[in-house]
Amino acid sequence: MSVMTVDEVATFLGIEAIRVERLERERLLIAAEKNEQGKPIFNSADVEKYKVLAERLGGL
């Protein structure tokens, strides 16, 4: 299982990093853990599932 940083998730989803942090804060995108700086780290499979769901609901 690979992990993704906030910036990698933002690039993958095509949104800004601050929005990824907001999605995590609102528990819409669940972080696997936090790194040394306290930033969330996400499982790549979870991010892919979120993208599919978001697209089904009308886009990111």
C-alpha atoms as a PDB file:
ATOM      1  CA  MET A   1       0.000   0.000   0.000  1.00  0.00           C
ATOM      2  CA  SER A   2       1.518   3.309  -1.029  1.00  0.00           C
ATOM      3  CA  VAL A   3       0.937   6.591   0.713  1.00  0.00           C
ATOM      4  CA  MET A   4       0.480  10.100  -0.662  1.00  0.00           C
ATOM      5  CA  THR A   5       1.281  13.511   0.781  1.00  0.00           C
ATOM      6  CA  VAL A   6      -1.131  16.435   0.706  1.00  0.00           C
ATOM      7  CA  ASP A   7       0.630  17.871  -2.365  1.00  0.00           C
ATOM      8  CA  GLU A   8       0.504  14.534  -4.201  1.00  0.00           C
ATOM      9  CA  VAL A   9      -3.206  14.169  -3.438  1.00  0.00           C
ATOM     10  CA  ALA A  10      -3.848  17.732  -4.623  1.00  0.00           C
ATOM     11  CA  THR A  11      -2.053  17.037  -7.903  1.00  0.00           C
ATOM     12  CA  PHE A  12      -3.884  13.733  -8.384  1.00  0.00           C
ATOM     13  CA  LEU A  13      -7.293  15.309  -7.736  1.00  0.00           C
ATOM     14  CA  GLY A  14      -6.510  18.546  -9.586  1.00  0.00           C
ATOM     15  CA  ILE A  15      -7.266  20.783  -6.609  1.00  0.00           C
ATOM     16  CA  GLU A  16      -5.266  23.021  -4.256  1.00  0.00           C
ATOM     17  CA  ALA A  17      -3.425  21.559  -1.265  1.00  0.00           C
ATOM     18  CA  ILE A  18      -5.395  23.737   1.177  1.00  0.00           C
ATOM     19  CA  ARG A  19      -8.587  22.081  -0.086  1.00  0.00           C
ATOM     20  CA  VAL A  20      -7.131  18.614   0.572  1.00  0.00           C
ATOM     21  CA  GLU A  21      -6.399  19.672   4.159  1.00  0.00           C
ATOM     22  CA  ARG A  22      -9.965  20.960   4.505  1.00  0.00           C
ATOM     23  CA  LEU A  23     -11.375  17.672   3.170  1.00  0.00           C
ATOM     24  CA  GLU A  24      -9.309  15.822   5.773  1.00  0.00           C
ATOM     25  CA  ARG A  25     -10.399  18.168   8.563  1.00  0.00           C
ATOM     26  CA  GLU A  26     -14.045  17.662   7.585  1.00  0.00           C
ATOM     27  CA  ARG A  27     -13.445  13.867   7.494  1.00  0.00           C
ATOM     28  CA  LEU A  28     -14.453  13.611   3.826  1.00  0.00           C
ATOM     29  CA  LEU A  29     -11.015  12.232   2.957  1.00  0.00           C
ATOM     30  CA  ILE A  30      -9.567  10.149   5.778  1.00  0.00           C
ATOM     31  CA  ALA A  31      -5.843  10.372   6.523  1.00  0.00           C
ATOM     32  CA  ALA A  32      -3.966   7.174   7.321  1.00  0.00           C
ATOM     33  CA  GLU A  33      -1.585   8.980   9.669  1.00  0.00           C
ATOM     34  CA  LYS A  34       0.307  12.243  10.224  1.00  0.00           C
ATOM     35  CA  ASN A  35       3.907  12.890   9.212  1.00  0.00           C
ATOM     36  CA  GLU A  36       6.610  14.518  11.373  1.00  0.00           C
ATOM     37  CA  GLN A  37       5.311  18.013  10.518  1.00  0.00           C
ATOM     38  CA  GLY A  38       1.760  17.071  11.494  1.00  0.00           C
ATOM     39  CA  LYS A  39       0.507  16.981   7.889  1.00  0.00           C
ATOM     40  CA  PRO A  40      -1.870  14.178   6.912  1.00  0.00           C
ATOM     41  CA  ILE A  41      -0.691  11.237   4.806  1.00  0.00           C
ATOM     42  CA  PHE A  42      -3.248   9.335   2.753  1.00  0.00           C
ATOM     43  CA  ASN A  43      -3.466   5.784   1.408  1.00  0.00           C
ATOM     44  CA  SER A  44      -3.454   5.948  -2.385  1.00  0.00           C
ATOM     45  CA  ALA A  45      -6.340   3.461  -2.630  1.00  0.00           C
ATOM     46  CA  ASP A  46      -8.507   5.700  -0.424  1.00  0.00           C
ATOM     47  CA  VAL A  47      -7.699   8.738  -2.565  1.00  0.00           C
ATOM     48  CA  GLU A  48      -8.624   6.850  -5.735  1.00  0.00           C
ATOM     49  CA  LYS A  49     -11.937   5.747  -4.165  1.00  0.00           C
ATOM     50  CA  TYR A  50     -12.649   9.345  -3.106  1.00  0.00           C
ATOM     51  CA  LYS A  51     -11.996  10.602  -6.647  1.00  0.00           C
ATOM     52  CA  VAL A  52     -14.414   8.063  -8.138  1.00  0.00           C
ATOM     53  CA  LEU A  53     -17.094   8.958  -5.592  1.00  0.00           C
ATOM     54  CA  ALA A  54     -16.614  12.708  -6.077  1.00  0.00           C
ATOM     55  CA  GLU A  55     -16.904  12.335  -9.853  1.00  0.00           C
ATOM     56  CA  ARG A  56     -20.103  10.331  -9.477  1.00  0.00           C
ATOM     57  CA  LEU A  57     -21.556  13.053  -7.267  1.00  0.00           C
ATOM     58  CA  GLY A  58     -20.849  15.807  -9.768  1.00  0.00           C
ATOM     59  CA  GLY A  59     -17.134  16.543  -9.662  1.00  0.00           C
ATOM     60  CA  LEU A  60     -14.472  17.853  -7.401  1.00  0.00           C
END
